[in-house]
N, C-alpha and C. Protein backbone atom coordinates (compact mmCIF):
# COMPACT_ATOMS: atom_id res chain seq x y z
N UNK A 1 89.17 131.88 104.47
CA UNK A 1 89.43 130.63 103.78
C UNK A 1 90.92 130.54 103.47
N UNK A 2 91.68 129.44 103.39
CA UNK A 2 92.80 129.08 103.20
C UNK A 2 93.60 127.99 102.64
N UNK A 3 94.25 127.66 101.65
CA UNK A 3 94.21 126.59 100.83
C UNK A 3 94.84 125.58 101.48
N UNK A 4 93.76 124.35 101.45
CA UNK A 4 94.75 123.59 103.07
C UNK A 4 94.82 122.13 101.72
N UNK A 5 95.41 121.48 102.24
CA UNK A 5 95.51 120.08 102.35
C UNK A 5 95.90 119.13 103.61
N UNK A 6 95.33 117.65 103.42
CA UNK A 6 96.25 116.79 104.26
C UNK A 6 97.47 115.89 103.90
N UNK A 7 98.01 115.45 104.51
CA UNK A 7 99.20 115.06 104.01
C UNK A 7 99.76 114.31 105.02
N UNK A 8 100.57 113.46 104.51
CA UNK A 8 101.79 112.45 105.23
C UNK A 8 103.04 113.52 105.08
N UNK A 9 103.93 113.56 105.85
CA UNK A 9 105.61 113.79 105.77
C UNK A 9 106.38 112.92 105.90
N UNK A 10 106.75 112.11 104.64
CA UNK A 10 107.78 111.06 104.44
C UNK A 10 108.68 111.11 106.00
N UNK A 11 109.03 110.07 106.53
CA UNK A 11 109.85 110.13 107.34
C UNK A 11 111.64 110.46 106.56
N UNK A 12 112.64 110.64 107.74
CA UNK A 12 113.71 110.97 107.03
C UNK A 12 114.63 109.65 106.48
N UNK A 13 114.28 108.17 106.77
CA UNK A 13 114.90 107.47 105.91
C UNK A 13 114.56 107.49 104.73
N UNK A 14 112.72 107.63 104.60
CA UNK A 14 111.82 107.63 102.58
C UNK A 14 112.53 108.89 102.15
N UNK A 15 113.36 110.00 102.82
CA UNK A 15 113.92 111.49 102.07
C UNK A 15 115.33 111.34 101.63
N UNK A 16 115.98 110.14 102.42
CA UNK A 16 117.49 109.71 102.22
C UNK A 16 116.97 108.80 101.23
N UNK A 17 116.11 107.77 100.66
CA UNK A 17 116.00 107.16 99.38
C UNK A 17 115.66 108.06 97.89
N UNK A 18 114.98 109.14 98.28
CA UNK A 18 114.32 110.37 97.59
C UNK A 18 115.96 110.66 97.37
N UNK A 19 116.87 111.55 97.93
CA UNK A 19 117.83 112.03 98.00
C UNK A 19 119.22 111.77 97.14
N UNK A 20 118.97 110.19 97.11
CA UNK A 20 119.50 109.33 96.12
C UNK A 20 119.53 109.21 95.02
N UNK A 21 118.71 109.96 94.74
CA UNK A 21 118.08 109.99 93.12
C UNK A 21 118.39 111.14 92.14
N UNK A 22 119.01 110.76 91.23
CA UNK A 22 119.51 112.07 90.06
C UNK A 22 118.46 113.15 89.75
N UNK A 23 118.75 114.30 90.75
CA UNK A 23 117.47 115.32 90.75
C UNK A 23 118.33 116.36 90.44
N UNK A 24 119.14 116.25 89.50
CA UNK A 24 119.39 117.88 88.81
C UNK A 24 118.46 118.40 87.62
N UNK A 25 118.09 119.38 87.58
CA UNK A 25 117.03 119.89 86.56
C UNK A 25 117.37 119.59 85.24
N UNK A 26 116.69 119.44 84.50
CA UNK A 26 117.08 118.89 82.98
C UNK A 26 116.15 120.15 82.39
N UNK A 27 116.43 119.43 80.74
CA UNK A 27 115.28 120.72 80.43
C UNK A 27 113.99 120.35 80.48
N UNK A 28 113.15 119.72 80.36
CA UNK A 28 111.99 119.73 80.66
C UNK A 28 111.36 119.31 81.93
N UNK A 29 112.68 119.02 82.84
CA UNK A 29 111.65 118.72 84.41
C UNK A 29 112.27 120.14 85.30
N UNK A 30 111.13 120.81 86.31
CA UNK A 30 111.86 121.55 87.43
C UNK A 30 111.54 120.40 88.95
N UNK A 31 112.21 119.95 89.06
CA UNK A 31 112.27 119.31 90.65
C UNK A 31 111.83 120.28 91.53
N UNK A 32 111.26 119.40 92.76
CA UNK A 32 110.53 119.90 93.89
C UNK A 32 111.38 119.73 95.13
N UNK A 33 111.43 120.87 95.57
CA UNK A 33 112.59 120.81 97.07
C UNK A 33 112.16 119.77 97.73
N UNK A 34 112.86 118.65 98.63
CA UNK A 34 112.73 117.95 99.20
C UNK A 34 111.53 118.50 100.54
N UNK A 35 112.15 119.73 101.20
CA UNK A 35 111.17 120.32 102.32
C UNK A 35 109.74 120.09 101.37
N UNK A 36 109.42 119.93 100.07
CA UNK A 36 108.06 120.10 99.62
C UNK A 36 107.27 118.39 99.84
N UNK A 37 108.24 117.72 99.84
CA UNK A 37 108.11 116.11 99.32
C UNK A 37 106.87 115.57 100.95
N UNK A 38 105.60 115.37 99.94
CA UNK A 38 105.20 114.69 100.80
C UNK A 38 103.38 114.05 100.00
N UNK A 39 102.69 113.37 101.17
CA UNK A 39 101.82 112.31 99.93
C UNK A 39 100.81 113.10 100.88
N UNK A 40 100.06 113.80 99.29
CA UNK A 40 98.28 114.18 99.67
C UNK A 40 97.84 112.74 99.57
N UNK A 41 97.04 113.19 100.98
CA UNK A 41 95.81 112.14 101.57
C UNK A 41 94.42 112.81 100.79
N UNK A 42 94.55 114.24 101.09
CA UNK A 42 93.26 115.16 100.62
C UNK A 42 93.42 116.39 100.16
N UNK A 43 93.44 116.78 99.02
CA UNK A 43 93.69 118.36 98.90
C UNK A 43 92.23 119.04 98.58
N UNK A 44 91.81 119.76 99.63
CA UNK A 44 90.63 120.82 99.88
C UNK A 44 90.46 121.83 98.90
N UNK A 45 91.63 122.68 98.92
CA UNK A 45 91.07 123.73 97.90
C UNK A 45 91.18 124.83 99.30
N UNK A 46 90.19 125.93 99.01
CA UNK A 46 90.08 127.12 99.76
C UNK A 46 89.28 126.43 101.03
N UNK A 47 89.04 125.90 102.23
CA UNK A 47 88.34 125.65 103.52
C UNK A 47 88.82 126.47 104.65
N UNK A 48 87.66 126.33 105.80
CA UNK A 48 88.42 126.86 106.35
C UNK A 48 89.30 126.14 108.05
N UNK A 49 90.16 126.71 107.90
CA UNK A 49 90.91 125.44 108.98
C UNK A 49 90.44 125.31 110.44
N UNK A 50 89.62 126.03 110.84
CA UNK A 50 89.24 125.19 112.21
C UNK A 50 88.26 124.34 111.88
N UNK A 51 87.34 124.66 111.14
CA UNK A 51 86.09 123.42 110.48
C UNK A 51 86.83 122.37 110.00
N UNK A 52 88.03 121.73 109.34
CA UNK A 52 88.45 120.66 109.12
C UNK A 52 89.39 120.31 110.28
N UNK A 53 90.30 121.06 111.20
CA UNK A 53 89.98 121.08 112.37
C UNK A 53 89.57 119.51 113.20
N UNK A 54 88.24 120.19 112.79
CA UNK A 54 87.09 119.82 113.73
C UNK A 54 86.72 118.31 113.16
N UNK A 55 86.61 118.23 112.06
CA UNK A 55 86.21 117.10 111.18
C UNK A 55 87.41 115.82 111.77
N UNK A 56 88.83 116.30 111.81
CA UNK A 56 89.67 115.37 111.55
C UNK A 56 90.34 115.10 112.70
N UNK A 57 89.58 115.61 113.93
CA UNK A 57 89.29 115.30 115.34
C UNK A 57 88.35 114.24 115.87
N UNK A 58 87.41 114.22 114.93
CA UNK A 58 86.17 112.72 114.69
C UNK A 58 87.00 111.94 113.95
N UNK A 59 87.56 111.58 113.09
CA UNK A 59 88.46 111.05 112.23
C UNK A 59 88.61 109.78 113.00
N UNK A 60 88.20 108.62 112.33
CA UNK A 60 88.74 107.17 113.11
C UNK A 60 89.90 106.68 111.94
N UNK A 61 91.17 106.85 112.37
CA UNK A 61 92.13 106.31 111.90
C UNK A 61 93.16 105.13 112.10
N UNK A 62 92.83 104.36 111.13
CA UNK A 62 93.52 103.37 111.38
C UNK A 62 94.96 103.17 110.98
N UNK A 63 95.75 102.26 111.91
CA UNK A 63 97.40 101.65 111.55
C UNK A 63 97.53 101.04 109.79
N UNK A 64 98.06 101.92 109.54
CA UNK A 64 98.73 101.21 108.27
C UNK A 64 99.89 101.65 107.79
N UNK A 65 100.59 100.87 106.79
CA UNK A 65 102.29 101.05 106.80
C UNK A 65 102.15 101.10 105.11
N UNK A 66 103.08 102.24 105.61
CA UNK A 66 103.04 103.34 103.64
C UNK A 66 104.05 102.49 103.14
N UNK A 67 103.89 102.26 101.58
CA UNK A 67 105.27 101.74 100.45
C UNK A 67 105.37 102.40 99.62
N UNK A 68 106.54 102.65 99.18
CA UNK A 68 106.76 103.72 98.02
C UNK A 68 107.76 103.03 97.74
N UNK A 69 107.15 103.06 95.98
CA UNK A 69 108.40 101.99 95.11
C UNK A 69 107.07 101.29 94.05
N UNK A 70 107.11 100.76 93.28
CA UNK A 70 108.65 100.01 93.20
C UNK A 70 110.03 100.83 92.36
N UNK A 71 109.01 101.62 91.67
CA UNK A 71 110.28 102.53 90.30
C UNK A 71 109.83 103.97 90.32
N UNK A 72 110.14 104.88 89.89
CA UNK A 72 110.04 106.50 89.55
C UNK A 72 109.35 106.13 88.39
N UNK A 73 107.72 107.32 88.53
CA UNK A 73 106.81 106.74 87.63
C UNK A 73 106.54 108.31 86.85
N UNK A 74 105.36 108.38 86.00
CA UNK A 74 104.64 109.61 85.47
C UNK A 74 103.57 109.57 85.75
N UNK A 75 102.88 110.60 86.28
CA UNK A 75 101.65 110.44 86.59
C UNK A 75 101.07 111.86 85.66
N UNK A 76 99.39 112.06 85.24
CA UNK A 76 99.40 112.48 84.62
C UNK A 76 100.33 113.42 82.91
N UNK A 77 101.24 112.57 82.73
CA UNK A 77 101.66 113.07 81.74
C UNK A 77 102.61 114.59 82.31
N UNK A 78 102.55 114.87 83.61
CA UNK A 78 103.15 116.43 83.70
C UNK A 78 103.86 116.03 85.19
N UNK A 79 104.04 114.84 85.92
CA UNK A 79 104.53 115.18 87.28
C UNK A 79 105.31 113.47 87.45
N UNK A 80 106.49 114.14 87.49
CA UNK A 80 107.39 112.80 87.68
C UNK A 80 106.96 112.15 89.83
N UNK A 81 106.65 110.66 89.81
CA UNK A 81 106.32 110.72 90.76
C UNK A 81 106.95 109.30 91.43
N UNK A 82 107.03 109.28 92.89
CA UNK A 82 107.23 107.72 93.31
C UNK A 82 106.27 107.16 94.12
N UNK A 83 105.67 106.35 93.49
CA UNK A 83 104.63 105.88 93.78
C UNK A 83 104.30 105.53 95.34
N UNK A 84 103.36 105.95 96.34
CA UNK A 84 103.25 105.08 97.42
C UNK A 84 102.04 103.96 97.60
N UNK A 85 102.10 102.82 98.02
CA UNK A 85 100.74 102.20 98.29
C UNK A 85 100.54 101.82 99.94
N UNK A 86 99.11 101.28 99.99
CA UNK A 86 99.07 101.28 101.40
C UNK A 86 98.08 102.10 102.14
N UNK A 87 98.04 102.77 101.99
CA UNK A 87 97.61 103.98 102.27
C UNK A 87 96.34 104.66 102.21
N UNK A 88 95.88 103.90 100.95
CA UNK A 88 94.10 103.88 100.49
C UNK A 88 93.29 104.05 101.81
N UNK A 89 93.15 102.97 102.81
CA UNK A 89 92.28 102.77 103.96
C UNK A 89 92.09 103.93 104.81
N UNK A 90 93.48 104.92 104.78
CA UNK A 90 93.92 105.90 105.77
C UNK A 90 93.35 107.35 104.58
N UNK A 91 93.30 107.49 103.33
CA UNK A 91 92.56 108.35 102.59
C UNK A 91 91.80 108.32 102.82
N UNK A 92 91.21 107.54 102.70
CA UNK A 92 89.59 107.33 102.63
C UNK A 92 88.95 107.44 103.87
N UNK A 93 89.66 107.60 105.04
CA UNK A 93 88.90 107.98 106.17
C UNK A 93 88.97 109.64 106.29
N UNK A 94 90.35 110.02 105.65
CA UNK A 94 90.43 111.38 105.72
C UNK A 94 88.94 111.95 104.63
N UNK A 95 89.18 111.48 103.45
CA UNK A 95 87.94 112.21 102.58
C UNK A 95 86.50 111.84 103.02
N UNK A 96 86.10 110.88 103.96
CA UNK A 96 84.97 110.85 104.61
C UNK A 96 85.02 111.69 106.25
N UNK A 97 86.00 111.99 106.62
CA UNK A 97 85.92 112.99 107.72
C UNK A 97 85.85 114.35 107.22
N UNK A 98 86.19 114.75 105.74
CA UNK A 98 86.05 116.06 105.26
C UNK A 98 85.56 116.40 104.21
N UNK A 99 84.28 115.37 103.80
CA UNK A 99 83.41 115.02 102.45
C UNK A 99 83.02 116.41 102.21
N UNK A 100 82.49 117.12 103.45
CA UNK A 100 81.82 118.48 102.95
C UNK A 100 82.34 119.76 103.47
N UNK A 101 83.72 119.85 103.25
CA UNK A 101 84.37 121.02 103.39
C UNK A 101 85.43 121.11 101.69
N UNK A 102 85.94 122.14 101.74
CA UNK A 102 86.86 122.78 101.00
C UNK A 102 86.50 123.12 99.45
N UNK A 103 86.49 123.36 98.69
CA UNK A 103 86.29 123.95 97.72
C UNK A 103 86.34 122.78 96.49
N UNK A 104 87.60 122.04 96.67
CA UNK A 104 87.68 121.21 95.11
C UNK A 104 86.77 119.61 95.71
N UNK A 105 86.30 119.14 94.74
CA UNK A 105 85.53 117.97 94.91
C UNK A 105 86.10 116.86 95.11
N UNK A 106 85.89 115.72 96.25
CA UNK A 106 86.27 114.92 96.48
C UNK A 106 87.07 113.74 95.22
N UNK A 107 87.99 113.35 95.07
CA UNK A 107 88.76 112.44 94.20
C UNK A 107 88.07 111.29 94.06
N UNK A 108 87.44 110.87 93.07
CA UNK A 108 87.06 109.32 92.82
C UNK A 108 87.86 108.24 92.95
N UNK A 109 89.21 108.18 93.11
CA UNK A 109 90.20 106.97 92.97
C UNK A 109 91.31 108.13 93.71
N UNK A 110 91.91 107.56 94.94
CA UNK A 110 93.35 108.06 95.14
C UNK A 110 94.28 107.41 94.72
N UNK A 111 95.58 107.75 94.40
CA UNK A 111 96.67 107.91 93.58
C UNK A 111 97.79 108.63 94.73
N UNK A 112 97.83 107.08 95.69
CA UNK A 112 99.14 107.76 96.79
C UNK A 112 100.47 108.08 95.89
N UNK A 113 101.06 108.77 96.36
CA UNK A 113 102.69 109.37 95.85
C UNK A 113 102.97 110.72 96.09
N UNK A 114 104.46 110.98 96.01
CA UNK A 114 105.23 111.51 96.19
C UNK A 114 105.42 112.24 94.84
N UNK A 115 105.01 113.74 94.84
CA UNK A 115 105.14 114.48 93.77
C UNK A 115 107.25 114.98 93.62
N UNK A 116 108.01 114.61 92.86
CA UNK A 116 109.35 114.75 92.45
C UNK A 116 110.07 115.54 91.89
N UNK A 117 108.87 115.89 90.48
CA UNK A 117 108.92 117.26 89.47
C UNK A 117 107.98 117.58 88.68
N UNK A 118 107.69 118.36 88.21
CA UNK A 118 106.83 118.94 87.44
C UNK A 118 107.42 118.86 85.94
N UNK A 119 106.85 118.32 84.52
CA UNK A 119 107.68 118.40 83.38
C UNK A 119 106.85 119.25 82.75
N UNK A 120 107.47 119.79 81.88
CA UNK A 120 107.31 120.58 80.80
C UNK A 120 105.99 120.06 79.95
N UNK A 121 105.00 120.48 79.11
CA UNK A 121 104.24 120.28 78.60
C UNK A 121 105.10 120.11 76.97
N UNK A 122 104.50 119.39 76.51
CA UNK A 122 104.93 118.18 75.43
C UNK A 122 106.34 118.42 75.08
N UNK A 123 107.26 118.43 76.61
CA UNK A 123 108.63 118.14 76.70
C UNK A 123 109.38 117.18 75.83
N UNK A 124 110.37 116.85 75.64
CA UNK A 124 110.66 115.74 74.67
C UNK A 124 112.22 115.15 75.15
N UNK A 125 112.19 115.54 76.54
CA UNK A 125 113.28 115.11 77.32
C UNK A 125 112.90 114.68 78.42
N UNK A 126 113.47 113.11 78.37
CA UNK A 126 112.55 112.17 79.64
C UNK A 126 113.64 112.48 80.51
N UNK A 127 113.25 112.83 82.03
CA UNK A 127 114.46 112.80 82.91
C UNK A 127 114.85 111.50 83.00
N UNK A 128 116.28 111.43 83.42
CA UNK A 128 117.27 110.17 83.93
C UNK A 128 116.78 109.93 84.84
N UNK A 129 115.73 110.00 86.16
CA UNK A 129 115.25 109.94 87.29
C UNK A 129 114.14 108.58 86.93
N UNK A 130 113.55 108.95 85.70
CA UNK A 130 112.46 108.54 85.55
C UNK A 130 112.80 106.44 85.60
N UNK A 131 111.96 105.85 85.98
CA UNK A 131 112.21 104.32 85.82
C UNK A 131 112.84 103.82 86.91
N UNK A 132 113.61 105.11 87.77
CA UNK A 132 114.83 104.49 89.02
C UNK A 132 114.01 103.74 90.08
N UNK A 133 115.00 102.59 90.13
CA UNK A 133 114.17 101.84 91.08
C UNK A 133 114.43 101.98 92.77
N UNK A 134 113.32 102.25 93.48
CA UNK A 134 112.70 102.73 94.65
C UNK A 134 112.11 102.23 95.28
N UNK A 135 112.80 102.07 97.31
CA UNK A 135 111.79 101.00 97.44
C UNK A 135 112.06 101.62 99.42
N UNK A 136 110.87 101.88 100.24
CA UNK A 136 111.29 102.17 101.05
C UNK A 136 109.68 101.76 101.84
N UNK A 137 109.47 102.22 103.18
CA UNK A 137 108.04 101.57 104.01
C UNK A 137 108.56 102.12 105.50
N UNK A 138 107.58 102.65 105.53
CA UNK A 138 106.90 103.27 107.25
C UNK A 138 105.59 103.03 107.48
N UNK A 139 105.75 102.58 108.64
CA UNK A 139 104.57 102.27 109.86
C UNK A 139 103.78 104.11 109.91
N UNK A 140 102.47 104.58 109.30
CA UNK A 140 102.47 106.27 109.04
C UNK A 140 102.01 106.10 111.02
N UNK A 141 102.49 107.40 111.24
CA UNK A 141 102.13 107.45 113.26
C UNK A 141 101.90 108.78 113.21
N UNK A 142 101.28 109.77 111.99
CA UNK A 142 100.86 111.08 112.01
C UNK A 142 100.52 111.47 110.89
N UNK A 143 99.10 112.30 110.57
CA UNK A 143 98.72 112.87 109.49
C UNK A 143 98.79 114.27 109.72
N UNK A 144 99.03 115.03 108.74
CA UNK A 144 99.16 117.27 108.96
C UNK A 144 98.25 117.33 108.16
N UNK A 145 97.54 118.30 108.50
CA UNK A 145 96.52 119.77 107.75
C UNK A 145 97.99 120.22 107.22
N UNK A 146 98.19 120.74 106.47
CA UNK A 146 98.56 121.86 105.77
C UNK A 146 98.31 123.14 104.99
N UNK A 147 98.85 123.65 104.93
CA UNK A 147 98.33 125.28 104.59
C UNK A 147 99.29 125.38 103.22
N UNK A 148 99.12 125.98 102.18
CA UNK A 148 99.66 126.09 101.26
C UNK A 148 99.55 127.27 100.61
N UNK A 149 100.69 128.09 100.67
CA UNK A 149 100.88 129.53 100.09
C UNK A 149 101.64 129.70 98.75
N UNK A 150 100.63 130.19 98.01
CA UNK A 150 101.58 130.46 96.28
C UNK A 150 102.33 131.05 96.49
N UNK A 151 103.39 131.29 95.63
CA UNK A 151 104.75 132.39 95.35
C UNK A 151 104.61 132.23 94.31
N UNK A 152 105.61 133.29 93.44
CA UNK A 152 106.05 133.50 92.33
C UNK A 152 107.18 132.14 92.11
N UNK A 153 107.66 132.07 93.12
CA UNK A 153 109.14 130.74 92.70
C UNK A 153 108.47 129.43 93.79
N UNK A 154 106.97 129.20 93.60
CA UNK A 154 106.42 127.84 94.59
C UNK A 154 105.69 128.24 95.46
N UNK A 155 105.34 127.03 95.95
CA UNK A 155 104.31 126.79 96.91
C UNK A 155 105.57 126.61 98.22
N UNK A 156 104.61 127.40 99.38
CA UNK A 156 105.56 126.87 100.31
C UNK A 156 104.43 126.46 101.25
N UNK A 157 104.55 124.85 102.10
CA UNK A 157 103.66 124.62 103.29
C UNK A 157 104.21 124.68 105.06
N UNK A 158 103.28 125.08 105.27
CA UNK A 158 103.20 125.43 106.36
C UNK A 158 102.52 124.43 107.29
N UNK A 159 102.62 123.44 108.43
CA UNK A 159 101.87 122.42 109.04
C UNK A 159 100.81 123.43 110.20
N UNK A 160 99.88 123.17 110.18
CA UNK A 160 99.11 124.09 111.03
C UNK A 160 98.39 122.62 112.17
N UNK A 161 98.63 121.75 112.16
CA UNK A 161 98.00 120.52 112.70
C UNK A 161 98.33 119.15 112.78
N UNK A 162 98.92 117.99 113.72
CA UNK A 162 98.88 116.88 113.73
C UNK A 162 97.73 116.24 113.75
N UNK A 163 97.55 114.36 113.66
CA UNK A 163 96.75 114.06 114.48
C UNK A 163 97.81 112.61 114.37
N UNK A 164 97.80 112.09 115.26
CA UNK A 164 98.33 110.67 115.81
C UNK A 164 97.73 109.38 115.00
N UNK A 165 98.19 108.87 114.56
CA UNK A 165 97.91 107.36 113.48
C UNK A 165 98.18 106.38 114.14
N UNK A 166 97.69 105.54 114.63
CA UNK A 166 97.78 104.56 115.79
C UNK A 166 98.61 103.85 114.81
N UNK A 167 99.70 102.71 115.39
CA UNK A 167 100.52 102.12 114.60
C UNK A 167 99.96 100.75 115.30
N UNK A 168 100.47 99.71 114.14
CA UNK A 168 99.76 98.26 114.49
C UNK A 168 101.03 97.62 115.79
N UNK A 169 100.36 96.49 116.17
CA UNK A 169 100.79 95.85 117.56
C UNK A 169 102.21 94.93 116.89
């Protein structure tokens, strides 16, 4: 078993708008390396990767074009984020191609975005990042499996899989 997720990889113009943005550490946020920056479609938990694999080879995926923006938001109270929309139609085929694999339970409501930083628990220093206004859109033309390995200083991912996202006419 292996802790996978799926995921989009921002193209490199959405990483030059990301890039733009006042991401020096403050005290209560640690920022996320850009190589990390990218939008769970599905995070599994422990599965194992040729069985999802296999699932997301049946996978009927449709053309749709990601937005991220409008501003640098908070999501749960602990993860500075930029919002993407769009994208719902293209989740939701992923969590019905992999309803019964991986360990953590399917998400009742997705919540596209771009994780930025992680804050401090009842921090009392809002980053300067936070509110910046953000605004960028890709046609998505590929979804990754990913593999995700703890460290002591992060997570690092590893792409173990494409699959092709048909783009509209």
């Amino acid at each position: 078993m292996t802790r996978l997720f799926v995921a989009l990889w921002p193209p490199d113009h959405v990483v030059d708008v990301l890039l733009g943005l006042h991401r020096k550490d403050e005290r209560d946020a640690r920022f996320i390396s850009p190589e990390n920056w990218h939008v769970s479609l599905r995070f599994l938990g422990d599965a194992e990767p040729t069985a999802v694999t296999a699932a997301l080879d049946r996978a009927h995926l449709e053309p749709v074009t990601a937005r991220m923006g409008p501003a640098v938001d908070v999501m749960n109270e602990r993860v500075l984020i930029a919002p993407v929309a769009g994208i719902d139609q293209l989740a939701a085929a992923v969590s019905a191609a992999t309803r019964d694999l991986g360990t953590e339970p399917l998400r009742k409501r997705f919540h596209g975005h771009i994780s930025l930083a992680r804050l401090r628990r009842n921090g009392r220093n809002v980053p300067r990042t936070l509110g910046a206004m953000i605004q960028a859109e890709w046609a998505v033309d590929e979804i990754a499996l990913v593999q995700s390995t703890l460290h002591p200083d992060g997570a690092r991912y590893h792409t173990l899989e494409t699959w092709t996202v048909p783009t509209g006419s």
